[in-house]
Amino acid sequence: MDLGIRGRCALVGGASSGLGLAVAEELAAEGVDLALVARRRDLIHDVASGIAATHGVRVFPIVADLADPAGARAAAESALRELGSVDILINNTGGPAAGPFETHDDDAWLRTFNLLLQSALTLTRTVLPGMKARMWGRIINITSIAVKQPVDGLILSNSMRAAVTGFARTLANEVAATGVTVNSVMPGYTRTDRLVTLATGIADRDGGDVADAYARWEREIPMQRLGEPREFAALVAFLASDRASYITGTSVPVDGGWIRSLL
């Protein structure tokens, strides 16, 4: 299927590994030029060079901490300067710390606000005017299955990703008539470094090992396996495409059936 986005330009957050990297690779395979944001200079430069060599698209690495509002704004401005425009925005960062409510102080909540919600607000605010002027844009937020069905021990993520979803759903209505769509994608248990971190925490808490945590999650998933990053990225690329022009305001799970609700 030709997704119709060859020559478009995308800004992808958290692009040095995991879901962000998988999305960047999938968009590049469709001929999209990229600005990739991550904190580690060496890693994001290597990723950018590899994607450019493999897919023959323009790829610009940007070193920034998206949890810093000034850093997020500077990253978006750099992307606009390097690419000329941003047609596709992928709001994505790493996840906050795990643990129950009593383990997180006010600073932890503020850090999570900046990491998950403020970063999405700042990046969107910077690139949205150009999308509206061109009457074409795609804003896609990578959230979590925790938005639909809270995950035990992830109160920071459960709370703030729900806030991102509220922002996205409201913005979708505000900009729908301008040709800009706003959607969210909810990854389930997927083979990323984040999952290793969560599994290690569970193993330390319960006295088991990482394999035990993986096995427990797999038993909860109707497909009986963890997801792969590229399976997630395929949906993101579709939502970023011309083919998805009448889809907005949605939150779509990619979870192997883990969420049990009807809607």
Tab-separated table of C-alpha atoms in Angstrom, residues 130-222:
chain	number	residue	atom	x	y	z
A	130	GLY	CA	2.509	25.508	9.907
A	131	MET	CA	0.282	22.445	9.617
A	132	LYS	CA	-2.838	24.596	9.708
A	133	ALA	CA	-1.413	27.006	7.131
A	134	ARG	CA	-0.707	24.097	4.748
A	135	MET	CA	-4.090	22.485	5.551
A	136	TRP	CA	-2.356	19.145	6.231
A	137	GLY	CA	-0.863	17.681	9.368
A	138	ARG	CA	-0.641	14.585	11.521
A	139	ILE	CA	-0.102	14.704	15.284
A	140	ILE	CA	0.309	11.268	16.855
A	141	ASN	CA	0.839	10.747	20.559
A	142	ILE	CA	2.411	7.548	21.825
A	143	THR	CA	0.633	6.869	25.112
A	144	SER	CA	-0.021	3.462	26.727
A	145	ILE	CA	-2.606	0.768	27.355
A	146	ALA	CA	-2.602	2.261	30.873
A	147	VAL	CA	-4.822	5.043	29.490
A	148	LYS	CA	-7.617	2.548	28.922
A	149	GLN	CA	-6.922	0.056	31.712
A	150	PRO	CA	-4.557	1.304	34.452
A	151	VAL	CA	-1.511	-0.844	35.123
A	152	ASP	CA	-0.659	-1.605	38.748
A	153	GLY	CA	2.439	0.183	40.003
A	154	LEU	CA	2.468	2.816	37.245
A	155	ILE	CA	0.509	5.629	38.853
A	156	LEU	CA	2.651	8.352	37.276
A	157	SER	CA	2.240	6.970	33.765
A	158	ASN	CA	-1.438	6.088	34.274
A	159	SER	CA	-2.241	9.628	35.367
A	160	MET	CA	-0.208	11.757	33.001
A	161	ARG	CA	-0.792	9.723	29.851
A	162	ALA	CA	-4.509	10.077	30.529
A	163	ALA	CA	-3.939	13.836	30.549
A	164	VAL	CA	-2.182	13.606	27.176
A	165	THR	CA	-5.192	11.713	25.846
A	166	GLY	CA	-7.580	14.410	27.068
A	167	PHE	CA	-5.451	17.080	25.417
A	168	ALA	CA	-5.265	15.157	22.145
A	169	ARG	CA	-8.957	14.347	21.977
A	170	THR	CA	-9.924	17.986	22.554
A	171	LEU	CA	-7.338	19.354	20.116
A	172	ALA	CA	-8.562	16.928	17.457
A	173	ASN	CA	-11.939	18.667	17.393
A	174	GLU	CA	-10.399	22.131	17.424
A	175	VAL	CA	-8.252	21.554	14.327
A	176	ALA	CA	-10.305	18.983	12.399
A	177	ALA	CA	-11.512	21.493	9.805
A	178	THR	CA	-7.931	22.506	8.948
A	179	GLY	CA	-6.826	19.138	7.600
A	180	VAL	CA	-4.858	18.282	10.740
A	181	THR	CA	-5.619	14.980	12.481
A	182	VAL	CA	-4.735	14.190	16.087
A	183	ASN	CA	-4.620	10.589	17.268
A	184	SER	CA	-3.017	8.529	20.011
A	185	VAL	CA	-1.628	5.006	19.875
A	186	MET	CA	-1.538	2.847	22.995
A	187	PRO	CA	1.290	0.304	23.031
A	188	GLY	CA	0.881	-2.819	25.094
A	189	TYR	CA	3.687	-4.999	26.403
A	190	THR	CA	6.286	-4.612	23.650
A	191	ARG	CA	9.934	-5.712	23.493
A	192	THR	CA	11.726	-2.470	24.346
A	193	ASP	CA	14.281	-1.305	26.896
A	194	ARG	CA	11.406	0.181	28.895
A	195	LEU	CA	9.906	-3.281	29.297
A	196	VAL	CA	13.238	-4.635	30.514
A	197	THR	CA	13.310	-1.900	33.167
A	198	LEU	CA	9.777	-2.698	34.332
A	199	ALA	CA	10.464	-6.441	34.378
A	200	THR	CA	13.656	-5.907	36.392
A	201	GLY	CA	11.746	-3.832	38.935
A	202	ILE	CA	9.118	-6.545	39.316
A	203	ALA	CA	11.797	-9.204	39.684
A	204	ASP	CA	13.565	-7.199	42.399
A	205	ARG	CA	10.291	-6.609	44.232
A	206	ASP	CA	8.947	-10.163	44.045
A	207	GLY	CA	12.189	-12.097	44.247
A	208	GLY	CA	11.832	-13.707	40.831
A	209	ASP	CA	13.631	-12.965	37.599
A	210	VAL	CA	12.948	-11.048	34.398
A	211	ALA	CA	11.764	-14.182	32.592
A	212	ASP	CA	9.043	-14.662	35.220
A	213	ALA	CA	7.725	-11.146	34.607
A	214	TYR	CA	7.682	-11.709	30.853
A	215	ALA	CA	5.842	-15.015	31.294
A	216	ARG	CA	3.210	-13.398	33.487
A	217	TRP	CA	2.550	-10.676	30.930
A	218	GLU	CA	2.344	-13.218	28.130
A	219	ARG	CA	-0.280	-15.170	30.069
A	220	GLU	CA	-2.372	-11.979	30.286
A	221	ILE	CA	-2.193	-11.333	26.532
A	222	PRO	CA	-4.648	-13.296	24.353
